[in-house]
Short mmCIF file of C-alpha atoms and ligand atoms in Angstrom, two decimals:
data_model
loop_
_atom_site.label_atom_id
_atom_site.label_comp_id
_atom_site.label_asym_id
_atom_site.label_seq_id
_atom_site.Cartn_x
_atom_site.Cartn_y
_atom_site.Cartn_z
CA UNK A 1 30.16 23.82 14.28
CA UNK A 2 26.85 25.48 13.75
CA UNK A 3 24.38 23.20 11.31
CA UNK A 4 23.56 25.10 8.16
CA UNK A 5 20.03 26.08 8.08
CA UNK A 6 17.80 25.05 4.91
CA UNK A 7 17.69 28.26 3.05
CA UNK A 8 21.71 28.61 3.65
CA UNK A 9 22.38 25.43 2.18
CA UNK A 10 19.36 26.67 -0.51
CA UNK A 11 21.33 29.46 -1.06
CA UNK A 12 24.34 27.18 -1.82
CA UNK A 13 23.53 25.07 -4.45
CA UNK A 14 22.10 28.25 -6.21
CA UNK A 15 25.23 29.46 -6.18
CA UNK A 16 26.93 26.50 -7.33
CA UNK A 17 23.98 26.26 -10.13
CA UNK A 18 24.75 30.05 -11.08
CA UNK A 19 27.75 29.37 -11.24
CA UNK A 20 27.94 26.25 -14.05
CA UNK A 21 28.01 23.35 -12.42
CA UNK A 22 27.44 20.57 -14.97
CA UNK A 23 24.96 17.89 -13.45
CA UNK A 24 23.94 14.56 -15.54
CA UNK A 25 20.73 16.05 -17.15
CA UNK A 26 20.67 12.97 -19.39
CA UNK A 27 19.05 10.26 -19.85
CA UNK A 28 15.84 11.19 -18.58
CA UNK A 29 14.83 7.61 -17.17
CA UNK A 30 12.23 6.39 -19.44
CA UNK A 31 10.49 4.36 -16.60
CA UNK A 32 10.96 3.10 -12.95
CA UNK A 33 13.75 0.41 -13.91
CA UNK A 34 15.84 3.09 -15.51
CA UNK A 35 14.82 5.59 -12.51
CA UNK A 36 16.23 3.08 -9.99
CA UNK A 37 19.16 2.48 -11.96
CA UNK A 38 19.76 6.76 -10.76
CA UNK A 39 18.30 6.21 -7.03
CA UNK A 40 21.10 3.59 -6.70
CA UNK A 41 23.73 5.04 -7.59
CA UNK A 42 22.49 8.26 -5.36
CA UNK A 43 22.59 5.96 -2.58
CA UNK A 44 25.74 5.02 -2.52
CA UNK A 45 27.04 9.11 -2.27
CA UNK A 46 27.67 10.53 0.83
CA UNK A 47 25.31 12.57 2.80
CA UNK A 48 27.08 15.82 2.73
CA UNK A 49 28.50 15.61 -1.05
CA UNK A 50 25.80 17.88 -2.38
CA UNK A 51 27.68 18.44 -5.54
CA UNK A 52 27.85 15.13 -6.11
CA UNK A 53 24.03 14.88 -5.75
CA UNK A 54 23.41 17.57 -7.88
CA UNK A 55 25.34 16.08 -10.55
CA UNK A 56 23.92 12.72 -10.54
CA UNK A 57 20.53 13.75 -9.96
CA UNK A 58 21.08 16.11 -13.02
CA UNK A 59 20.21 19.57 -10.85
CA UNK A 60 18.78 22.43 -12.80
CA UNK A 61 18.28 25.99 -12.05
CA UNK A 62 14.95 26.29 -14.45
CA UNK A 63 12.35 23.65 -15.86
CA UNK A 64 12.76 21.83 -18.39
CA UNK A 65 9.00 21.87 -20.91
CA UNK A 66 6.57 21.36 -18.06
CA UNK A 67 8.55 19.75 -15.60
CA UNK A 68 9.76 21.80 -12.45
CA UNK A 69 10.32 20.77 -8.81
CA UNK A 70 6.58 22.51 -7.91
CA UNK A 71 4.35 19.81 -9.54
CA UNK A 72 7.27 16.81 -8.86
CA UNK A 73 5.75 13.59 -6.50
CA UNK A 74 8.56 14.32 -4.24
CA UNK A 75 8.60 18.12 -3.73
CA UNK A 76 7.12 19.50 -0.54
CA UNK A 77 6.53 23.18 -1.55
CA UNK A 78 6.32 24.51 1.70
CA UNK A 79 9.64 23.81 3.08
CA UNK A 80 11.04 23.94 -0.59
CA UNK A 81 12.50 20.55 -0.49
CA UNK A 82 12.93 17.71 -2.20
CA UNK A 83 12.13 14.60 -0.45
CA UNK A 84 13.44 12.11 -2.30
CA UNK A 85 15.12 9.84 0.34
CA UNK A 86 18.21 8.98 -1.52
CA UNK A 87 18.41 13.71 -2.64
CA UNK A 88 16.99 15.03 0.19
CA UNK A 89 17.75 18.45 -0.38
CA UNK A 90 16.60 21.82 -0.94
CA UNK A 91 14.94 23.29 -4.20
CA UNK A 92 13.50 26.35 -5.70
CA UNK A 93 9.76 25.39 -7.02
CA UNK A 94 10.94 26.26 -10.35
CA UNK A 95 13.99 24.14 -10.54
CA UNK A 96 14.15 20.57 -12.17
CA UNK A 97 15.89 17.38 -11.71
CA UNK A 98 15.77 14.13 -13.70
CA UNK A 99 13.99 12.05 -11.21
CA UNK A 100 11.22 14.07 -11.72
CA UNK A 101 7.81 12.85 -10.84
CA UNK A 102 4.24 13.75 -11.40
CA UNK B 1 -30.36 -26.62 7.64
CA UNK B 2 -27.78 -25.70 4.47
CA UNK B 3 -25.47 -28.62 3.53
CA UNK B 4 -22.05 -27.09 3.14
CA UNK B 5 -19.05 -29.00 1.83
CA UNK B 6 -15.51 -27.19 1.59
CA UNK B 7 -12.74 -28.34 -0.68
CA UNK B 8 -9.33 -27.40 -1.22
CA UNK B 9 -6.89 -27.97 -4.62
CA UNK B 10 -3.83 -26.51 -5.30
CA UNK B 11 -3.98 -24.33 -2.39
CA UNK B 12 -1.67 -22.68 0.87
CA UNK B 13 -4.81 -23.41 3.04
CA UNK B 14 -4.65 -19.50 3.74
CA UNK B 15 -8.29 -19.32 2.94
CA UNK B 16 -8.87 -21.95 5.51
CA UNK B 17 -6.76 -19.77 7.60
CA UNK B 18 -8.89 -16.85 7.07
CA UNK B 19 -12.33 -18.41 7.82
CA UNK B 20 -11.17 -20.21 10.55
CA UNK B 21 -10.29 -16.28 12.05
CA UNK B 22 -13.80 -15.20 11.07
CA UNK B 23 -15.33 -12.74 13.61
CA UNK B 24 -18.74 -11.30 11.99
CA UNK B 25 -20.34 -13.82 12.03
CA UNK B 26 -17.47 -16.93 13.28
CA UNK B 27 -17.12 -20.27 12.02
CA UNK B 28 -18.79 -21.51 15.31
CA UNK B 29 -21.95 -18.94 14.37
CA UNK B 30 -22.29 -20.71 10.76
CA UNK B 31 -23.23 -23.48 12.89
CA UNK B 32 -24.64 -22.71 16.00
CA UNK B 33 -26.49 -19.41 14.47
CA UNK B 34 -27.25 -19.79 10.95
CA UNK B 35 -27.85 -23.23 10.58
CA UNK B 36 -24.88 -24.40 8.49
CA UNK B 37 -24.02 -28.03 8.55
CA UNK B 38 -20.33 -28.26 7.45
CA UNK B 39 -20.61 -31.82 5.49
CA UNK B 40 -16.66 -31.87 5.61
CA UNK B 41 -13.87 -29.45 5.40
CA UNK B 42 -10.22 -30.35 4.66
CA UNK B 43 -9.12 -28.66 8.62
CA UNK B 44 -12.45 -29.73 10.38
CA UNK B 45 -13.97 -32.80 8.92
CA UNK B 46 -12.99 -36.39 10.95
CA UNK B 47 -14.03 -38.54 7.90
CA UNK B 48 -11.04 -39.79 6.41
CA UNK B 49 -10.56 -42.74 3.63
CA UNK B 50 -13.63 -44.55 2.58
CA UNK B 51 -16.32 -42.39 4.67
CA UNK B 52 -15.06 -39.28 3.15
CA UNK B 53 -15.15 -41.02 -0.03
CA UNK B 54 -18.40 -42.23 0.54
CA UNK B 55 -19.92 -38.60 1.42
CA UNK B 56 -18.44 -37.28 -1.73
CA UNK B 57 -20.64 -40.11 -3.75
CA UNK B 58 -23.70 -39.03 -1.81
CA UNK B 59 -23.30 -35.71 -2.49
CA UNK B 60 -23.01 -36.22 -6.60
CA UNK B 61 -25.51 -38.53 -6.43
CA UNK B 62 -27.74 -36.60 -4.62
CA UNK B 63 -28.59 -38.84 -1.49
CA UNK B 64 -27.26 -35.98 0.56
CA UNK B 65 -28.26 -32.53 -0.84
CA UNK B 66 -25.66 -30.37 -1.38
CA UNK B 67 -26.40 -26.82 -1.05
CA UNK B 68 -23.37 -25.06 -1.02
CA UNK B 69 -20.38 -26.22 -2.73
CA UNK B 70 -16.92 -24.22 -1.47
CA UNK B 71 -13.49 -24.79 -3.35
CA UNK B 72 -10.57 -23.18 -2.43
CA UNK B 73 -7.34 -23.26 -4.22
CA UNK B 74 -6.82 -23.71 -8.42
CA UNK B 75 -8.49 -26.60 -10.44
CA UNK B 76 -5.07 -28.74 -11.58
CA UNK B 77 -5.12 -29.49 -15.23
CA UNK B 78 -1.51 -31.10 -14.94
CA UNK B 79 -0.01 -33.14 -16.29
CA UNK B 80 -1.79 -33.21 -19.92
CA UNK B 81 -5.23 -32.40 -18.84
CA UNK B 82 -5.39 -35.29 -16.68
CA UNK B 83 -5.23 -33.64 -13.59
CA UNK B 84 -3.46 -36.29 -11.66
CA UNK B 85 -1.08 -33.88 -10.01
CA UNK B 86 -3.67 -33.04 -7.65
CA UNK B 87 -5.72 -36.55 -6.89
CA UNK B 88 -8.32 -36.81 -3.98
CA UNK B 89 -10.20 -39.42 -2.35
CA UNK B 90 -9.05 -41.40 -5.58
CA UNK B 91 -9.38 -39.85 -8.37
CA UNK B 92 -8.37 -36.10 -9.55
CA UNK B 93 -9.57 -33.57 -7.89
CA UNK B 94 -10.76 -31.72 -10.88
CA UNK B 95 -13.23 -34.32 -11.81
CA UNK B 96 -14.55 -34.05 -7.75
CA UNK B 97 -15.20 -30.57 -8.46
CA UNK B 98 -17.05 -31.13 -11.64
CA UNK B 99 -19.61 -33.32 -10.29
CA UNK B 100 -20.00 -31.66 -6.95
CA UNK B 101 -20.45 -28.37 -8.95
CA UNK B 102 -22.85 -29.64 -11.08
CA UNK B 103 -24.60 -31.36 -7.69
CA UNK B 104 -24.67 -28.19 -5.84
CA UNK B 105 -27.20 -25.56 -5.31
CA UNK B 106 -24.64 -22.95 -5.02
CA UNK B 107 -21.05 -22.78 -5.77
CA UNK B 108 -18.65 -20.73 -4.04
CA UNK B 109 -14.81 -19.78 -5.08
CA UNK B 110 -12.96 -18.45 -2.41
CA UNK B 111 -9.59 -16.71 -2.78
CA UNK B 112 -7.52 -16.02 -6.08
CA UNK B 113 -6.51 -19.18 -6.82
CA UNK B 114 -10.72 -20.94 -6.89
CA UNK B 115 -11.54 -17.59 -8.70
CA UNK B 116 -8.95 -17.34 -11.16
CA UNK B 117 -5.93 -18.74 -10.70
CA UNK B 118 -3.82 -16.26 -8.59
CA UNK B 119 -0.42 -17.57 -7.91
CA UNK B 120 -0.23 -20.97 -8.99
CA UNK B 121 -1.62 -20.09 -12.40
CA UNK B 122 0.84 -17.23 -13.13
CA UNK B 123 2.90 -18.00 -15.97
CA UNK B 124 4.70 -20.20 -16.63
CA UNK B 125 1.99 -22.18 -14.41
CA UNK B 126 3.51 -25.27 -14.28
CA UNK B 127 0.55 -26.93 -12.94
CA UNK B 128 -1.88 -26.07 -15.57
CA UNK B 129 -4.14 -23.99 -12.94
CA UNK B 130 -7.06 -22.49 -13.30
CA UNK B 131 -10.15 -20.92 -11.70
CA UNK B 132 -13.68 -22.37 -10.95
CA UNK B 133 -15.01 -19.83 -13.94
CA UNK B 134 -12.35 -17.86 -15.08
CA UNK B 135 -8.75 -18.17 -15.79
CA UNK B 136 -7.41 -14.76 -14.96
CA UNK B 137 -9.57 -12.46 -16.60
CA UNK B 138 -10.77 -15.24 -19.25
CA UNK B 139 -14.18 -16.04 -18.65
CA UNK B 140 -13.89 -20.16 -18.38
CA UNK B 141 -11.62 -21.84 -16.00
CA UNK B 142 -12.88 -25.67 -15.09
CA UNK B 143 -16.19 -25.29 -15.17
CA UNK B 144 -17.03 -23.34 -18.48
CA UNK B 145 -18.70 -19.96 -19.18
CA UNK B 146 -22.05 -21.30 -19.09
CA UNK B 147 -21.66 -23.06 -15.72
CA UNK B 148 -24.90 -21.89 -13.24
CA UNK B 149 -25.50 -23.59 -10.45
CA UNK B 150 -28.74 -25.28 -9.30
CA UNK B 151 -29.84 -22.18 -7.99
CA UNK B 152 -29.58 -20.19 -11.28
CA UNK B 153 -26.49 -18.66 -10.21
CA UNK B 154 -22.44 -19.08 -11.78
CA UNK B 155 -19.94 -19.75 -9.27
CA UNK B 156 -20.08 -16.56 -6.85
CA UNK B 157 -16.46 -15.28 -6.80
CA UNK B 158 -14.96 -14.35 -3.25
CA UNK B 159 -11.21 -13.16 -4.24
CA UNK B 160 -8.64 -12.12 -2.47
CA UNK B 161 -5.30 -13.39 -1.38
CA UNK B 162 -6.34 -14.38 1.04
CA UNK B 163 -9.86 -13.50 1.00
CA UNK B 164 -11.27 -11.40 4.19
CA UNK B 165 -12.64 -13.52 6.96
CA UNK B 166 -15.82 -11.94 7.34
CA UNK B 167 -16.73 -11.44 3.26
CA UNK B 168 -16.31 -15.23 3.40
CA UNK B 169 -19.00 -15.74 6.19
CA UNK B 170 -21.00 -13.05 5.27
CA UNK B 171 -21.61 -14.63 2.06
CA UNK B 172 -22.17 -18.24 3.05
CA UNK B 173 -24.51 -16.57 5.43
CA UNK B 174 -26.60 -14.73 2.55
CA UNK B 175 -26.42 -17.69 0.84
CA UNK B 176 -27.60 -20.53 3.51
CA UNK B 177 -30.41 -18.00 4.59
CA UNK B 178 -31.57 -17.94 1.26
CA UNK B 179 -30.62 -14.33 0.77
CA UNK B 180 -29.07 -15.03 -2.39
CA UNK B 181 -31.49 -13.29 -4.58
CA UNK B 182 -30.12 -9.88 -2.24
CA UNK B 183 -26.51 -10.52 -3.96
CA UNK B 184 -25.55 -8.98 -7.29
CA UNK B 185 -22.68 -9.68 -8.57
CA UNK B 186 -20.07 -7.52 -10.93
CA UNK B 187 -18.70 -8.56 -14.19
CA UNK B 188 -16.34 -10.85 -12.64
CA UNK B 189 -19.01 -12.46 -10.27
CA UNK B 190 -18.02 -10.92 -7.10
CA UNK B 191 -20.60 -9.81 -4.60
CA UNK B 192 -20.94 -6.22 -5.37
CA UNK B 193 -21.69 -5.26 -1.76
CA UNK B 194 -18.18 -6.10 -1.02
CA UNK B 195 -16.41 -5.14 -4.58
CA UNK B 196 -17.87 -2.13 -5.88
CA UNK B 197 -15.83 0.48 -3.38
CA UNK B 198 -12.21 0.69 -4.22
CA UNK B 199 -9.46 -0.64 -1.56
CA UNK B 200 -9.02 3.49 -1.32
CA UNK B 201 -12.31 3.73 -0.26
CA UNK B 202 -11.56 4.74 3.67
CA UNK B 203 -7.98 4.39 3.87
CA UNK B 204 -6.27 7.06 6.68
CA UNK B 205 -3.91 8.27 3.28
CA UNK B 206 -6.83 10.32 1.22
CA UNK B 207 -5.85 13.51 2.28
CA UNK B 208 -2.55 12.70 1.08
CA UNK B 209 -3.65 11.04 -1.95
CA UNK B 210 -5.85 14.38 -2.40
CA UNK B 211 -2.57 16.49 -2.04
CA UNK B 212 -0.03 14.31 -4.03
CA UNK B 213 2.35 13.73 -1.05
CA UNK B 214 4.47 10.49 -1.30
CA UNK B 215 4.94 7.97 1.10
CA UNK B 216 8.85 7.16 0.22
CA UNK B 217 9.37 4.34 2.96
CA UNK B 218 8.00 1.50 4.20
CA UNK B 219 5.67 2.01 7.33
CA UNK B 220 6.10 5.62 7.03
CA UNK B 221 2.52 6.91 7.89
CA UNK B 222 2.37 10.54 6.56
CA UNK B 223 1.55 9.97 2.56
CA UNK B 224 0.47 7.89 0.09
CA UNK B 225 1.68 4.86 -1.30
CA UNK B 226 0.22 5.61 -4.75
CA UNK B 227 3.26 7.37 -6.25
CA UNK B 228 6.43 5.55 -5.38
CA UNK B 229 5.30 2.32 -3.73
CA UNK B 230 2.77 0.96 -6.04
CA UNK B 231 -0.25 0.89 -4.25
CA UNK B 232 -3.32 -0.22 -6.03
CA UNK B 233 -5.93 1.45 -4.02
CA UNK B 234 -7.03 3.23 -6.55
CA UNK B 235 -8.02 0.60 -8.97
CA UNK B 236 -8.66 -2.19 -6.87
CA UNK B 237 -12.14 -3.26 -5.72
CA UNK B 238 -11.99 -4.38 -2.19
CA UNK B 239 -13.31 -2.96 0.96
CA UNK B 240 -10.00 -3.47 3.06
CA UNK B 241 -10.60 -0.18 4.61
CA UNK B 242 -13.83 -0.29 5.24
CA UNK B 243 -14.14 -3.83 6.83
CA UNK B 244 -10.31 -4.15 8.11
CA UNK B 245 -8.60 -7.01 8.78
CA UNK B 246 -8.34 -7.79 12.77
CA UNK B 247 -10.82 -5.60 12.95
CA UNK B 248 -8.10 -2.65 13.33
CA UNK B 249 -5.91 -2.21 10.07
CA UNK B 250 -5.46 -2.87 6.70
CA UNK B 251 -2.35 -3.08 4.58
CA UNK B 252 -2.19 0.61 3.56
CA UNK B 253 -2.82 1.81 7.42
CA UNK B 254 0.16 -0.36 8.38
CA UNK B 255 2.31 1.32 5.64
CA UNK B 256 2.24 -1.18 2.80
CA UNK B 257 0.73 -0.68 -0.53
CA UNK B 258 -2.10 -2.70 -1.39
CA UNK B 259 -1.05 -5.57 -4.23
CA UNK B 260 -4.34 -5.45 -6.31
CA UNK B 261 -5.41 -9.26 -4.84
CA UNK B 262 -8.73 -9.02 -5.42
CA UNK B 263 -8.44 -8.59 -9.01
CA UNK B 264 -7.91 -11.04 -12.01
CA UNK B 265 -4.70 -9.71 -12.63
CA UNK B 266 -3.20 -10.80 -9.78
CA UNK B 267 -0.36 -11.18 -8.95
CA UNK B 268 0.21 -8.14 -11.62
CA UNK B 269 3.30 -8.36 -14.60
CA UNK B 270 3.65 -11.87 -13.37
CA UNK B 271 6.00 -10.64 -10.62
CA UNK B 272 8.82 -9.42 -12.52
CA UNK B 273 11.57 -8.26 -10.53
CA UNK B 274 11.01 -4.43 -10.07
CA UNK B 275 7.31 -4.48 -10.35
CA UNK B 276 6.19 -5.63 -6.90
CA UNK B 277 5.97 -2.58 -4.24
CA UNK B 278 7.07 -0.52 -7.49
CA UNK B 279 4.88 2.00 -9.21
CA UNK B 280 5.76 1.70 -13.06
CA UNK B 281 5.90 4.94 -14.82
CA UNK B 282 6.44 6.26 -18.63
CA UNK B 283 8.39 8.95 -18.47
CA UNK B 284 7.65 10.26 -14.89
CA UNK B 285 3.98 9.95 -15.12
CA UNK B 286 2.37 6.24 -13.65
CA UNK B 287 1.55 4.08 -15.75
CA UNK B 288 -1.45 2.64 -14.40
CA UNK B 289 -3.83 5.57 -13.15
CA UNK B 290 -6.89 5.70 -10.66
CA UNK B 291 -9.98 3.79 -12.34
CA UNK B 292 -11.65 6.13 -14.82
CA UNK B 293 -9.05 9.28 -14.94
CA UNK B 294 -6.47 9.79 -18.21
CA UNK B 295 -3.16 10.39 -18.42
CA UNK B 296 -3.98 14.53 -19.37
CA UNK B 297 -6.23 15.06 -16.68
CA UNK B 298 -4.10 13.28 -14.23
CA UNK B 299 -1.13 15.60 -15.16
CA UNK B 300 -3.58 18.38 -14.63
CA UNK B 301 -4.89 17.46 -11.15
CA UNK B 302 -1.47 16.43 -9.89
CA UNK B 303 -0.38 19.84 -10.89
CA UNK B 304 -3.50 21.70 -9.02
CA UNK B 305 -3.70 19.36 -6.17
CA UNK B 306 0.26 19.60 -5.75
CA UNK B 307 -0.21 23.75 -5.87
CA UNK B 308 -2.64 23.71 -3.18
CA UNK B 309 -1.06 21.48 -1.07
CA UNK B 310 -1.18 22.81 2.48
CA UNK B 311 1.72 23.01 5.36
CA UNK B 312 -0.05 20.59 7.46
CA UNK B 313 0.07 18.12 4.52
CA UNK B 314 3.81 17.85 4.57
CA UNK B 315 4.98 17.73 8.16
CA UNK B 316 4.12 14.55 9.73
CA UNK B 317 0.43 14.33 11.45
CA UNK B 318 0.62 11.40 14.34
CA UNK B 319 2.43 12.69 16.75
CA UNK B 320 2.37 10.84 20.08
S1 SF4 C 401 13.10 14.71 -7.60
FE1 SF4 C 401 14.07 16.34 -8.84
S2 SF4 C 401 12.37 17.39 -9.81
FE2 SF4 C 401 11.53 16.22 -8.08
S3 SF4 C 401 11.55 17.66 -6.33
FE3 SF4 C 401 13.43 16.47 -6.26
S4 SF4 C 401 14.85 17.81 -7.34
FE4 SF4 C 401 12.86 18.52 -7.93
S1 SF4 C 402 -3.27 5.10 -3.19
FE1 SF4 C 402 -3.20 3.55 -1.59
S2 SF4 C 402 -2.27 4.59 0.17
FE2 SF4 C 402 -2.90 6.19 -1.25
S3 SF4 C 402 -4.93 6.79 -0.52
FE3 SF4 C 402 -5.20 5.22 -2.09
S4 SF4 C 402 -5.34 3.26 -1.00
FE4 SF4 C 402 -4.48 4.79 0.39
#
């Protein structure tokens, strides 16, 4: 079966954002011990259950205050990704998650 | 000819370890070179018993001049100030350095633990440890705050855990060429020519420091350490990347943060689980931030710096 390409699977999750999906925007960890508590549990989710990583990682289609994907430690803005080991998946600059980091 | 005496307390030796690798100048060129005589040091002198004993008394008392005076290792307090938990050549080893200190021309800490405290004196620090001058970063330690040497100076403070082979020589070198005078030293009495430049200073990550692209793993050698792993570059004073160790690397060209060893502090938040290799934040933002910058104008820069970030930034860069 042909691999989905980037903006395909980009394409995706907008969809599935547009569309309602409720992801875990809360609690916003309040520092690294609480953050970890999140990577973990990402971990442990399969590679290819991007819903489930958009819920846990609380996936949003707009910022939230200041925070969006385009100023977040882990974004790389030219491929529109998020390289978070444990998300590893595509965002829009503007989008937000609750692992974000500046 | 500089009388040099070397002595360890409550110590891993890894400061002996260190000198003994010494390159610029070597062990052997303290010696052959620079006219060191090494009086006795714990992995090189053959006096044992009564002789070393005996050189110890000549030192204090002055029949042999001491010139330079080099501990290694914490000054044991334990148990209830007596310092018996750490005796040597009969007696404690606290009351050794005391007189020798007060003997010498110069006195030298080498490593965390002679400079103050490092591991050993973390808390709870069961042995009552402390520095030559400073217990953490509490002016102090064994000797007091008003300690100077004969030579005018306080204890000169070579930190690090363990301390570079070459600042070691380099300074003993200053020192036994009567140099000295050359050295200032920063607010914690380490030789500014080796800790006014930040660990950063150098390393291969800058651009990516620059450009606010994580290192996420271990070894990984696109990014920096600074936001996920807890590097300390940034506020560290060391010049591991300047003066590498081997004379090829340094912990943040190998893909490991730097730990902050050459500060006071170290090791940092007493090693609490989830705070070594860790960077804290505060609601997404670090919590400790390069030297001199505040939290505003960090959020600012990230945000610019992050904007601007370039395509070459992102992809990895050493390609074979
Ligand atoms: S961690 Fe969250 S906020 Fe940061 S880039 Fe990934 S998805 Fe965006
Ligand atoms: S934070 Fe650490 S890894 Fe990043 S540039 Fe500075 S010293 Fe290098």
């Amino acid at each position: 079966m042909r691999e989905e390409s980037d903006k395909e699977l980009l394409d995706r999750i907008a969809k599935m954002l547009d569309g309602g999906l409720k992801t875990m925007t809360e609690p916003f960890p309040e520092d690294n011990f609480q953050f970890d508590v999140i990577v973990r549990e990402l971990a442990h989710i399969k590679k290819d259950d991007v819903e489930k990583k958009l819920v846990v990682s609380g996936y949003l289609n707009h910022p939230i205050e200041e925070m969006r994907c385009m100023e977040c430690m882990y974004y790389l803005n030219h491929r529109k990704w998020c390289n978070l080991p444990e998300i590893d998946l595509p965002a829009e600059p503007d989008w937000w998650c609750r692992l974000w980091r500046i | 000819m500089a009388n040099l005496l070397w002595l360890q307390g409550g110590a891993c030796s890894g400061n002996t370890m260190s000198f003994l690798n010494a390159e610029e100048p070597s062990a052997c060129d303290l010696v052959t070179d620079f006219g060191i005589n090494i009086l006795w040091h714990p992995s090189l002198g053959m006096e044992l018993g009564n002789d070393l004993q005996q050189i110890l008394k000549d030192c204090v008392s002055g029949k042999i001049k001491l010139d330079i005076f080099v501990f290694e290792g914490t000054v044991v307090n334990a148990p209830d100030g007596t310092g018996t938990w750490n005796r040597f050549a009969g007696r404690p080893m606290k009351e050794w350095v005391k007189e020798l200190s007060a003997a010498a021309d110069f006195v030298v800490a080498i490593g965390d633990c002679a400079t103050w405290g490092g591991i050993p004196a973390t808390a709870p620090n069961p042995t009552d440890s402390v520095g030559l001058q400073f217990l953490k970063k509490n002016i102090g330690g064994a000797l007091g705050k008003t300690f100077k040497a004969k030579s005018g100076l306080p204890v000169i403070n070579i930190p690090g855990c363990p301390a570079h082979p070459d600042w070691v020589t380099q300074i003993l070198v200053a020192v036994a060429t009567g140099r000295a005078g050359d050295l200032t030293l920063d607010e914690y009495q380490r030789p500014k020519t080796f800790f006014q430049s930040f660990t950063q200073t150098g390393c291969t990550r800058n651009m990516h420091f620059a450009y606010k692209v994580s290192t996420t793993q271990f070894g990984q050698r696109n990014g920096c350490l600074f936001y996920d792993l807890g590097c300390r570059g940034p506020m560290t004073h060391s010049p591991c990347n300047r003066i590498l160790w081997n004379r090829q690397s340094s912990k943040t060209r190998a893909g490991m943060p730097c730990l902050g060893c050459t500060e006071p502090e170290f090791p940092f938040h007493d090693l609490m689980p989830g705070t070594v290799f860790k960077t804290q934040t505060v609601m997404g933002v670090p919590k400790e931030l390069p030297l001199g910058v505040d939290k505003s104008s960090y959020i600012k820069y990230t945000g610019a710096a992050k904007a601007a970030t370039p395509k070459w930034a992102e992809e990895d860069m050493f390609v074979v």
